[in-house]
Amino acid sequence: MNSSTNCSFNERRLSSRSNSGDADDNVAQAVANMSVLSRRRNTSVSEPLSVIRTNKRAIYTAGRPPWYNEQGELKEAFVIGLSGGSASGKTTVAEKIIEALDFPWVVLLSMDSFYKVLTPEQHEMAEKNEYNFDHVDAFDFELCCETLKKLKQGKSVEIPMYDFTTHARKKETKKLYGANVVIFEGIMSFVKAELRELLDMKVFVDTDSDERLARRLRRDITQRGRNLQGVLHQYNKFVKPAFEQFIEPTLQYADIVVPRGGTNEVAIDLIAQHVYTQLEERNLNLRSHLAHAQIGQPLPSTLHVLKSTPQVQGIHTILRDCSTGRDDFVFYSKRLMRLLFEFALSLLPHEPHTVETPQNTIYDGRRFSGTGLCGVSILRAGETVEPALFSVTKDIRLGKILIQTNLETSEPELHYIRVPRKISEDHVILMDATVATGAAAMMAIRVLLDHDVKEENILLVSLLMAETGVHSVAYAFPKVQIVTTAVDKHLNEDYHIIPGFGNFGDRYFGTE
Ligand SMILES: Nc1ncnc2c1ncn2[C@@H]1O[C@H](COP(=O)(O)OP(=O)(O)O)[C@@H](O)[C@H]1O
Ligand SMILES: Nc1ccn([C@@H]2O[C@H](COP(=O)(O)O)[C@@H](O)[C@H]2O)c(=O)n1
């Protein structure tokens, strides 16, 4: 079945379809370590991608561009399916594609994760190499399909991890989130129509059967705790017939057939080029769209502006005054932030709650009626508002999202996420110091939605917003509550709020 060419295009039908833990202390270090903010294909100078390593987990940087449109709707991830016999080189090809793509927003999902959990009897058979792991019934296709679907939609997923030496899932799972490209590999990845429909490009790794057996013997003995006799027995009884019955017939679905696996650089480069073309077709000029959208429309009903009392106006006057020094700027912005958060908390759901007073009388009061509350700040300026949140909420859990503007494209890019665990049922106070076009706020809201937070449970809280930013957020996410102390009319050509505060982060941190 091997062809002598580098790669054959099967039916020439390449798909043209458009495709956590607790808050971490090391964000500042992570930001400092970040060396490359953007990478573009075909740049002549190849800069190393930066990967932030915290003491807890590795967080990928090198900014993820927007994966949604101005309506906040997701652009699906591009999914590459890799099929082929056992030890044909699927994993190796996947790793080479990731290397060739050369950007970090790629995740690899293996069908191994979806081997069914064995009964004690089945486990005993597996130990004697008598259990058939090469039959369709050995896989949990339902979970596999559901997981791949969620990943394609940009949602976060929890993946079981498989241990071939014990024939069982490991205790720990792996969280995958936020990929522009998903590579899905496995012996049965083309077998079910439901799975095939999720694949934008199907690649069959076609390696000679003698070579596959030789590799499998080496691998299973050195890495999977097997012996020579056992591997040969399992191969002849299950692996070889399964290849003929289930796997080889799926070659007809492949868009590309790759002979020789990972050594086939021409094929790998072609695949990477195709993925680049697909991703480039989906790029949008999101920030410039947002900056000019919906000017002059009535402000949305989800906008809540703190009452403009003389006290609030007085603080604004000091903050907007360019002659205000850093000490005063910090002091008065902290005052305003506390007022803002007290106001924001009053918008959370409450229910009646009766207590008994020290005088043995009843007081009919109210209390927060949500499941949980957490704060998420949009770095860097959003970090300045965290202390004010802590001063009005006790024991609140905190997350951080770092979004930076790519100076080449003017687009926001996602560099770092750390959201509290089990955030999906929480009300989330999403904080930034200011909101101009709304591009960063939209990205952060999209991240929360991808972590299954309910749109109606998000409060975007910011000291100052531009009208256009309010419109952009409200248009894309009509259920998000928007809370601020003032809305300014204009943005200048650099997307700065006019009249505004100037660069809030620089004035607050003294980095002007
Ligand atoms: N081109 C190659 N030459 C030699 N060994 C290879 C080659 N490609 C893969 N291997 C080895 O063969 C084994 C199976 O490869 P892998 O990529 O894991 O295949 P699969 O994912 O299809 O089972 C691994 O031990 C790998 O290191
Ligand atoms: N407990 C298990 C589970 C699976 N296998 C074999 O793994 C092969 C699939 O993995 P590849 O990396 O080779 O694609 C499959 O052929 C099963 O026989 C196993 O030996 N033990």
Coordinates of C-alpha atoms and ligand atoms in Angstrom, one line a residue:
M1 CA 0.0 0.0 0.0
N2 CA 3.0 2.3 0.3
S3 CA 3.4 4.7 -2.5
S4 CA 6.9 5.9 -3.5
T5 CA 5.9 9.5 -3.6
N6 CA 6.3 11.9 -0.6
C7 CA 2.6 12.2 -0.2
S8 CA -0.5 11.5 -2.3
F9 CA -3.5 13.7 -2.4
N10 CA -6.5 11.4 -2.1
E11 CA -9.4 12.5 -4.3
R12 CA -7.9 16.0 -4.1
R13 CA -10.4 17.1 -1.6
L14 CA -8.5 19.1 1.0
S15 CA -11.1 20.7 3.2
S16 CA -11.4 24.4 2.5
R17 CA -13.7 24.9 5.5
S18 CA -13.0 27.7 7.8
N19 CA -12.2 26.1 10.4
S20 CA -7.0 25.8 36.7
G21 CA -6.2 26.1 39.6
D22 CA -5.8 29.1 41.9
A23 CA -4.5 32.4 40.8
D24 CA -0.8 32.2 40.3
D25 CA 1.7 34.4 42.0
N26 CA 4.2 34.4 39.2
V27 CA 2.5 36.4 36.6
A28 CA 4.8 39.3 37.0
Q29 CA 7.7 37.0 36.4
A30 CA 5.9 35.5 33.5
V31 CA 5.3 38.8 31.9
A32 CA 8.9 39.8 32.4
N33 CA 10.0 36.5 30.8
M34 CA 7.8 37.0 27.8
S35 CA 10.1 37.7 24.9
V36 CA 8.1 37.3 21.7
L37 CA 4.7 38.9 21.4
S38 CA 3.9 37.9 17.9
R39 CA 5.1 35.5 15.2
R40 CA 4.1 35.6 11.6
R41 CA 4.7 33.0 9.0
N42 CA 7.4 33.8 6.4
T43 CA 9.3 36.2 8.6
S44 CA 12.9 35.8 7.7
V45 CA 14.2 36.1 11.2
S46 CA 13.1 33.2 13.3
E47 CA 12.7 34.2 16.9
P48 CA 12.3 31.5 19.6
L49 CA 8.8 31.1 20.9
S50 CA 8.6 31.8 24.6
V51 CA 7.0 29.4 27.0
I52 CA 6.4 30.7 30.5
R53 CA 7.1 28.1 33.1
T54 CA 5.7 28.8 36.5
N55 CA 6.4 26.6 39.5
K56 CA 3.0 25.0 39.0
R57 CA 2.4 24.5 35.3
A58 CA 3.6 25.6 32.0
I59 CA 1.6 28.3 30.4
Y60 CA 2.1 29.0 26.8
T61 CA 2.7 32.5 25.4
A62 CA 3.3 33.9 22.0
G63 CA -0.1 35.4 21.8
R64 CA -3.2 33.6 20.6
P65 CA -5.0 35.9 18.2
P66 CA -8.8 36.3 18.4
W67 CA -10.7 33.1 17.9
Y68 CA -14.1 34.7 17.6
N69 CA -15.7 37.4 15.5
E70 CA -17.1 40.8 16.5
Q71 CA -20.4 39.1 17.5
G72 CA -18.3 37.1 20.0
E73 CA -19.0 34.0 18.0
L74 CA -16.4 31.3 17.9
K75 CA -14.3 30.5 14.9
E76 CA -13.8 26.8 15.2
A77 CA -10.4 25.2 15.6
F78 CA -8.9 23.5 12.6
V79 CA -8.8 19.8 13.3
I80 CA -6.3 17.5 11.6
G81 CA -7.1 13.8 12.0
L82 CA -4.2 11.3 11.8
S83 CA -4.9 7.6 11.2
G84 CA -2.8 4.6 10.4
G85 CA -1.8 1.3 11.9
S86 CA -0.3 0.8 15.3
A87 CA 3.3 2.1 15.3
S88 CA 3.0 3.6 11.8
G89 CA 4.3 6.9 13.2
K90 CA 1.1 8.9 13.9
T91 CA 2.4 10.4 17.0
T92 CA 5.7 11.2 15.4
V93 CA 4.0 12.8 12.4
A94 CA 1.8 14.8 14.8
E95 CA 4.8 16.1 16.7
K96 CA 6.5 17.1 13.4
I97 CA 3.4 19.0 12.3
I98 CA 3.4 20.8 15.6
E99 CA 7.1 21.6 15.1
A100 CA 6.5 22.8 11.5
L101 CA 3.5 25.0 12.5
D102 CA 5.7 26.7 14.9
F103 CA 3.1 28.4 17.0
P104 CA 1.8 27.3 20.4
W105 CA -1.9 27.2 20.0
V106 CA -1.9 23.6 18.9
V107 CA -3.1 20.7 21.0
L108 CA -2.6 17.0 20.5
L109 CA -5.5 14.7 21.4
S110 CA -4.8 10.9 21.3
M111 CA -7.4 8.2 21.0
D112 CA -5.4 6.3 23.7
S113 CA -7.1 8.6 26.2
F114 CA -10.4 7.0 25.3
Y115 CA -9.7 3.3 25.9
K116 CA -12.6 2.0 28.0
V117 CA -12.0 1.3 31.6
L118 CA -11.6 -2.5 32.0
T119 CA -13.5 -4.8 34.3
P120 CA -11.3 -7.0 36.6
E121 CA -11.9 -9.9 34.3
Q122 CA -10.9 -7.9 31.2
H123 CA -7.9 -6.6 33.0
E124 CA -6.8 -10.2 33.7
M125 CA -7.1 -11.0 30.1
A126 CA -5.1 -7.9 29.1
E127 CA -2.3 -9.0 31.4
K128 CA -2.2 -12.3 29.4
N129 CA -2.3 -10.4 26.0
E130 CA -5.7 -11.9 25.4
Y131 CA -7.8 -8.7 25.5
N132 CA -8.6 -7.2 22.1
F133 CA -7.5 -3.5 22.3
D134 CA -7.8 -3.3 18.5
H135 CA -11.5 -3.7 18.2
V136 CA -13.9 -0.7 17.9
D137 CA -15.6 -1.8 21.1
A138 CA -12.4 -1.1 23.0
F139 CA -12.9 2.6 22.7
D140 CA -15.4 5.0 24.3
F141 CA -16.3 6.7 21.1
E142 CA -19.0 8.8 22.7
L143 CA -16.7 10.5 25.1
C144 CA -14.0 10.8 22.4
C145 CA -16.5 12.5 20.0
E146 CA -17.9 14.8 22.7
T147 CA -14.4 15.9 23.8
L148 CA -13.2 16.6 20.3
K149 CA -16.4 18.5 19.5
K150 CA -15.8 20.7 22.6
L151 CA -12.1 21.3 21.7
K152 CA -13.1 22.3 18.2
Q153 CA -15.5 24.8 19.6
G154 CA -12.7 26.3 21.7
K155 CA -14.0 25.0 25.0
S156 CA -11.8 23.7 27.8
V157 CA -11.8 19.9 28.2
E158 CA -10.5 17.5 30.8
I159 CA -8.7 14.5 29.1
P160 CA -8.2 11.1 30.7
M161 CA -4.5 10.0 30.6
Y162 CA -3.8 6.4 29.6
D163 CA -1.1 4.1 31.0
F164 CA -0.2 1.3 28.6
T165 CA 1.7 -0.6 31.3
T166 CA -1.3 -1.0 33.5
H167 CA -4.0 -0.9 30.8
A168 CA -5.8 1.7 32.8
R169 CA -6.5 5.4 33.0
K170 CA -4.2 7.3 35.3
K171 CA -5.6 9.1 38.3
E172 CA -4.7 12.5 37.0
T173 CA -6.4 14.1 34.0
K174 CA -5.0 16.7 31.6
K175 CA -6.7 20.0 30.9
L176 CA -6.7 21.2 27.3
Y177 CA -7.9 24.5 26.2
G178 CA -8.0 27.1 23.6
A179 CA -6.4 25.7 20.4
N180 CA -6.5 27.2 16.9
V181 CA -5.4 23.8 15.7
V182 CA -6.2 20.4 17.1
I183 CA -4.4 17.3 16.0
F184 CA -6.3 14.1 16.7
E185 CA -4.5 10.8 16.3
G186 CA -5.5 7.2 16.7
I187 CA -5.8 3.9 15.0
M188 CA -9.6 4.2 14.7
S189 CA -9.8 8.0 14.1
F190 CA -11.5 7.6 10.7
V191 CA -13.7 4.6 11.6
K192 CA -16.8 6.4 12.8
A193 CA -18.6 8.9 10.6
E194 CA -19.4 11.1 13.6
L195 CA -15.7 11.6 14.3
R196 CA -14.8 12.0 10.6
E197 CA -17.2 14.9 10.3
L198 CA -15.2 16.8 12.9
L199 CA -12.0 16.5 11.0
D200 CA -11.1 19.3 8.6
M201 CA -8.1 17.4 7.1
K202 CA -7.6 13.7 7.2
V203 CA -4.1 12.3 7.0
F204 CA -3.3 8.6 6.8
V205 CA 0.2 7.5 7.9
D206 CA 1.0 4.6 5.7
T207 CA 4.0 2.6 6.9
D208 CA 5.0 -0.9 5.7
S209 CA 3.6 -3.6 8.0
D210 CA 7.1 -5.2 8.6
E211 CA 8.3 -1.8 9.7
R212 CA 5.3 -1.3 12.0
L213 CA 5.9 -4.7 13.6
A214 CA 9.6 -4.0 14.2
R215 CA 8.8 -0.6 15.7
R216 CA 6.0 -2.0 17.9
L217 CA 8.3 -4.8 19.2
R218 CA 10.9 -2.2 20.2
R219 CA 8.4 0.2 21.6
D220 CA 6.2 -2.2 23.6
I221 CA 9.2 -4.0 25.1
T222 CA 11.1 -0.8 26.1
Q223 CA 8.2 1.5 26.9
R224 CA 5.0 -0.5 27.5
G225 CA 6.4 -3.2 29.8
R226 CA 5.8 -6.1 27.4
N227 CA 7.8 -9.2 26.4
L228 CA 8.7 -10.5 22.9
Q229 CA 6.4 -13.4 23.0
G230 CA 3.5 -11.4 24.3
V231 CA 3.9 -8.6 21.6
L232 CA 4.0 -11.2 18.8
H233 CA 1.0 -13.1 20.2
Q234 CA -1.1 -9.9 20.5
Y235 CA 0.1 -8.7 17.1
N236 CA -0.9 -11.9 15.3
K237 CA -4.2 -12.4 17.1
F238 CA -5.5 -8.8 17.3
V239 CA -3.4 -6.1 15.8
K240 CA -2.8 -7.5 12.3
P241 CA -6.4 -8.6 11.7
A242 CA -7.8 -5.3 13.1
F243 CA -5.6 -3.4 10.7
E244 CA -7.1 -5.3 7.8
Q245 CA -10.7 -5.2 9.1
F246 CA -11.0 -1.6 10.5
I247 CA -8.0 0.6 9.8
E248 CA -6.9 -0.1 6.2
P249 CA -10.4 0.4 4.8
T250 CA -10.5 3.9 6.2
L251 CA -7.7 5.0 3.9
Q252 CA -10.4 5.9 1.4
Y253 CA -11.4 8.8 3.6
A254 CA -7.9 10.3 3.7
D255 CA -7.2 13.7 2.0
I256 CA -3.5 13.0 2.3
V257 CA -1.6 9.7 2.5
V258 CA 1.9 10.0 4.1
P259 CA 4.3 7.2 3.4
R260 CA 7.2 6.7 5.7
G261 CA 5.7 8.8 8.5
G262 CA 7.7 11.3 10.4
T263 CA 10.7 11.2 8.0
N264 CA 8.5 12.6 5.2
E265 CA 9.4 16.2 5.5
V266 CA 7.8 17.2 2.2
A267 CA 4.4 15.9 3.3
I268 CA 4.7 17.5 6.8
D269 CA 5.6 20.9 5.2
L270 CA 2.6 20.6 2.8
I271 CA 0.2 19.9 5.7
A272 CA 1.6 22.9 7.7
Q273 CA 1.3 25.2 4.7
H274 CA -2.3 24.2 4.2
V275 CA -3.1 24.8 7.9
Y276 CA -1.5 28.3 7.6
T277 CA -3.6 29.1 4.6
Q278 CA -6.8 28.0 6.4
L279 CA -5.9 30.1 9.5
E280 CA -5.0 33.2 7.6
E281 CA -8.3 33.1 5.7
R282 CA -10.1 33.4 9.1
N283 CA -8.2 36.4 10.3
L284 CA -10.2 39.5 11.0
N285 CA -9.3 43.1 11.7
L286 CA -11.2 42.9 14.9
R287 CA -9.9 45.9 16.7
S288 CA -10.4 48.4 13.9
H289 CA -13.9 46.9 13.3
L290 CA -14.7 47.4 16.9
A291 CA -13.3 51.0 17.1
H292 CA -15.7 52.2 14.4
A293 CA -18.8 50.1 15.2
Q294 CA -22.1 51.4 16.5
I295 CA -21.1 54.9 17.3
G296 CA -24.1 57.1 18.2
Q297 CA -26.4 54.1 19.2
P298 CA -28.3 54.3 22.5
L299 CA -26.3 52.9 25.4
P300 CA -27.3 49.3 26.3
S301 CA -29.6 48.4 29.2
T302 CA -26.8 46.2 30.6
L303 CA -24.6 49.2 31.3
H304 CA -24.6 50.4 34.9
V305 CA -22.8 53.7 35.6
L306 CA -22.0 54.8 39.2
K307 CA -24.0 57.8 40.2
S308 CA -22.1 60.9 39.3
T309 CA -22.1 62.6 42.8
P310 CA -19.9 65.6 43.4
Q311 CA -17.6 63.2 45.3
V312 CA -17.2 61.0 42.2
Q313 CA -16.8 64.0 40.0
G314 CA -14.1 65.4 42.3
I315 CA -12.2 62.1 42.1
H316 CA -12.5 62.0 38.3
T317 CA -11.2 65.6 38.1
I318 CA -8.0 64.7 40.0
L319 CA -7.5 61.5 38.0
R320 CA -7.9 63.2 34.7
D321 CA -5.6 66.1 35.6
C322 CA -2.3 65.5 33.9
S323 CA -0.5 67.4 36.7
T324 CA -1.7 64.9 39.3
G325 CA 1.4 63.1 40.7
R326 CA 1.6 59.3 41.1
D327 CA 0.8 59.3 44.9
D328 CA -2.4 61.2 44.4
F329 CA -3.3 59.2 41.3
V330 CA -2.9 55.9 43.2
F331 CA -4.8 57.2 46.3
Y332 CA -7.8 58.6 44.4
S333 CA -8.0 55.7 41.9
K334 CA -8.2 53.4 44.9
R335 CA -11.0 55.5 46.4
L336 CA -12.9 55.3 43.1
M337 CA -12.3 51.6 42.8
R338 CA -13.9 50.8 46.2
L339 CA -16.9 52.8 45.3
L340 CA -17.1 51.0 42.0
F341 CA -16.9 47.5 43.6
E342 CA -19.5 48.3 46.2
F343 CA -21.7 49.4 43.4
A344 CA -20.9 46.3 41.3
L345 CA -21.7 44.0 44.3
S346 CA -25.1 45.5 44.6
L347 CA -25.9 44.2 41.1
L348 CA -25.2 40.6 42.1
P349 CA -28.3 38.4 42.8
H350 CA -29.5 38.7 46.4
E351 CA -32.2 37.0 48.4
P352 CA -34.1 37.9 51.6
H353 CA -32.3 36.7 54.7
T354 CA -33.5 37.0 58.3
V355 CA -31.1 37.2 61.3
E356 CA -31.5 37.6 65.0
T357 CA -29.9 40.8 66.4
P358 CA -28.1 40.9 69.8
Q359 CA -31.3 42.4 71.2
N360 CA -33.2 39.1 70.4
T361 CA -35.1 40.8 67.6
I362 CA -35.5 39.9 64.0
Y363 CA -33.8 41.8 61.2
D364 CA -35.1 41.1 57.7
G365 CA -32.0 41.5 55.6
R366 CA -30.5 40.2 52.3
R367 CA -27.6 38.1 51.2
F368 CA -25.8 37.0 48.0
S369 CA -27.8 34.2 46.4
G370 CA -25.3 33.0 43.8
T371 CA -23.3 29.7 44.0
G372 CA -19.9 31.3 44.2
L373 CA -18.0 34.5 43.4
C374 CA -14.6 35.1 42.0
G375 CA -12.6 37.9 40.4
V376 CA -10.6 37.7 37.2
S377 CA -8.3 40.6 36.3
I378 CA -7.2 41.5 32.8
L379 CA -3.4 42.2 33.1
R380 CA -1.6 44.4 33.3
A381 CA -3.8 47.4 34.3
G382 CA -6.5 45.1 35.7
E383 CA -4.1 44.1 38.4
T384 CA -4.3 47.6 39.9
V385 CA -8.0 47.1 40.8
E386 CA -7.5 43.7 42.6
P387 CA -6.7 45.2 46.1
A388 CA -10.0 47.2 46.0
L389 CA -11.9 44.0 45.3
F390 CA -10.2 42.3 48.2
S391 CA -11.1 45.2 50.4
V392 CA -14.8 44.7 49.8
T393 CA -15.1 40.9 49.4
K394 CA -13.8 38.4 51.9
D395 CA -11.8 35.3 50.7
I396 CA -12.6 35.9 47.0
R397 CA -10.8 33.6 44.6
L398 CA -8.8 35.3 41.9
G399 CA -7.8 34.6 38.3
K400 CA -5.7 36.5 35.8
I401 CA -5.7 36.8 32.1
L402 CA -2.9 38.5 30.3
I403 CA -3.9 40.1 27.0
Q404 CA -1.5 42.3 25.0
T405 CA -1.8 44.2 21.8
N406 CA 0.3 42.9 19.0
L407 CA 2.0 46.1 17.7
E408 CA 2.2 44.7 14.2
T409 CA -1.5 43.8 13.8
S410 CA -3.1 46.0 16.5
E411 CA -5.0 42.9 17.5
P412 CA -5.3 41.7 21.1
E413 CA -3.4 38.5 21.8
L414 CA -3.9 36.1 24.7
H415 CA -0.7 35.3 26.5
Y416 CA -1.6 33.8 29.9
I417 CA -4.7 32.3 31.6
R418 CA -5.1 31.3 35.1
V419 CA -8.7 30.9 36.2
P420 CA -9.9 29.6 39.5
R421 CA -11.0 25.9 39.5
K422 CA -14.7 25.1 39.2
I423 CA -15.4 28.6 37.9
S424 CA -18.4 27.5 35.7
E425 CA -21.1 28.0 38.3
D426 CA -19.6 31.2 39.8
H427 CA -20.5 34.8 39.3
V428 CA -17.3 36.4 37.9
I429 CA -16.2 40.0 38.4
L430 CA -14.0 40.6 35.4
M431 CA -11.8 43.6 36.0
D432 CA -9.8 46.1 34.0
A433 CA -8.8 49.6 34.8
T434 CA -10.2 51.0 31.5
V435 CA -12.1 49.6 28.4
A436 CA -11.4 51.4 25.1
T437 CA -12.4 49.5 22.0
G438 CA -13.5 46.6 24.1
A439 CA -11.2 44.2 22.2
A440 CA -9.3 42.9 25.4
A441 CA -12.5 42.8 27.4
M442 CA -14.2 40.7 24.7
M443 CA -11.2 38.3 24.6
A444 CA -11.4 37.9 28.3
I445 CA -15.1 37.3 28.3
R446 CA -14.6 34.7 25.5
V447 CA -12.0 32.9 27.7
L448 CA -14.6 32.8 30.6
L449 CA -17.3 31.4 28.3
D450 CA -14.9 28.8 27.0
H451 CA -14.5 27.7 30.6
D452 CA -18.2 27.3 30.8
V453 CA -19.0 30.4 32.8
K454 CA -22.5 31.6 32.1
E455 CA -22.7 34.8 30.1
E456 CA -25.3 36.3 32.5
N457 CA -23.0 35.6 35.5
I458 CA -20.3 37.9 34.2
L459 CA -19.9 41.5 35.4
L460 CA -17.3 43.5 33.5
V461 CA -16.1 46.1 35.9
S462 CA -13.9 49.0 34.9
L463 CA -13.2 52.5 36.1
L464 CA -13.6 54.2 32.8
M465 CA -15.0 53.0 29.5
A466 CA -15.3 54.5 26.0
E467 CA -18.7 54.4 24.4
T468 CA -17.5 52.3 21.6
G469 CA -16.1 49.7 24.0
V470 CA -19.4 49.5 25.8
H471 CA -21.2 48.9 22.5
S472 CA -18.8 46.3 21.3
V473 CA -19.1 44.2 24.5
A474 CA -22.8 44.6 24.7
Y475 CA -23.3 43.7 21.1
A476 CA -21.2 40.5 21.3
F477 CA -22.3 39.5 24.8
P478 CA -25.7 41.0 25.5
K479 CA -26.1 39.2 28.9
V480 CA -22.9 40.5 30.4
Q481 CA -23.5 43.3 33.0
I482 CA -21.2 46.3 32.3
V483 CA -20.2 48.4 35.4
T484 CA -18.2 51.6 35.4
T485 CA -17.8 55.0 36.9
A486 CA -18.0 57.0 33.6
V487 CA -18.4 56.5 29.9
D488 CA -16.3 58.8 27.6
K489 CA -17.4 59.7 24.1
H490 CA -14.4 59.2 21.9
L491 CA -11.3 57.2 21.0
N492 CA -8.3 58.7 19.2
E493 CA -6.6 57.1 16.2
D494 CA -4.4 55.1 18.7
Y495 CA -7.6 53.7 20.3
H496 CA -7.0 55.8 23.5
I497 CA -10.1 57.0 25.4
I498 CA -10.7 60.8 25.0
P499 CA -10.8 62.7 27.4
G500 CA -9.7 59.6 29.4
F501 CA -7.1 59.2 32.2
G502 CA -4.1 58.7 29.9
N503 CA -2.4 55.3 30.2
F504 CA -3.8 54.1 33.5
G505 CA -1.2 51.4 34.1
D506 CA 1.7 53.7 33.4
R507 CA 0.4 56.4 35.7
Y508 CA -0.5 53.9 38.4
F509 CA 2.8 52.0 38.3
G510 CA 4.9 55.1 37.6
T511 CA 6.2 53.6 34.3
E512 CA 5.4 56.6 32.1
Ligands
LIG1 N1 10.6 7.0 11.0 C1 10.9 6.3 12.1 N2 12.0 5.6 12.1 C2 12.2 4.8 13.2 N3 11.4 4.7 14.3 C3 10.3 5.5 14.3 C4 10.0 6.3 13.2 N4 8.8 6.9 13.4 C5 8.4 6.4 14.6 N5 9.3 5.6 15.1 C6 9.2 4.9 16.4 O1 8.2 3.9 16.3 C7 7.4 3.9 17.5 C8 6.0 4.2 17.1 O2 5.9 5.5 16.6 P1 4.7 6.4 16.9 O3 4.9 7.7 16.3 O4 4.5 6.4 18.4 O5 3.5 5.6 16.2 P2 2.0 5.5 16.5 O6 1.6 6.8 17.1 O7 1.4 5.4 15.1 O8 1.8 4.3 17.3 C9 8.0 4.9 18.4 O9 8.8 4.2 19.4 C10 8.8 5.8 17.6 O10 9.9 6.3 18.3
LIG2 N1 -3.6 -1.4 27.2 C1 -3.3 -1.4 25.9 C2 -4.0 -0.5 25.0 C3 -3.7 -0.5 23.7 N2 -2.7 -1.3 23.3 C4 -2.3 -1.3 21.8 O1 -2.0 0.0 21.4 C5 -2.2 0.2 20.1 C6 -2.7 1.6 19.7 O2 -1.7 2.5 20.1 P1 -0.7 3.1 19.0 O3 0.1 4.1 19.7 O4 0.2 1.9 18.5 O5 -1.5 3.7 17.9 C7 -3.2 -0.8 19.7 O6 -2.8 -1.5 18.5 C8 -3.3 -1.8 20.9 O7 -3.1 -3.1 20.5 C9 -2.0 -2.2 24.1 O8 -1.1 -2.9 23.7 N3 -2.4 -2.2 25.4

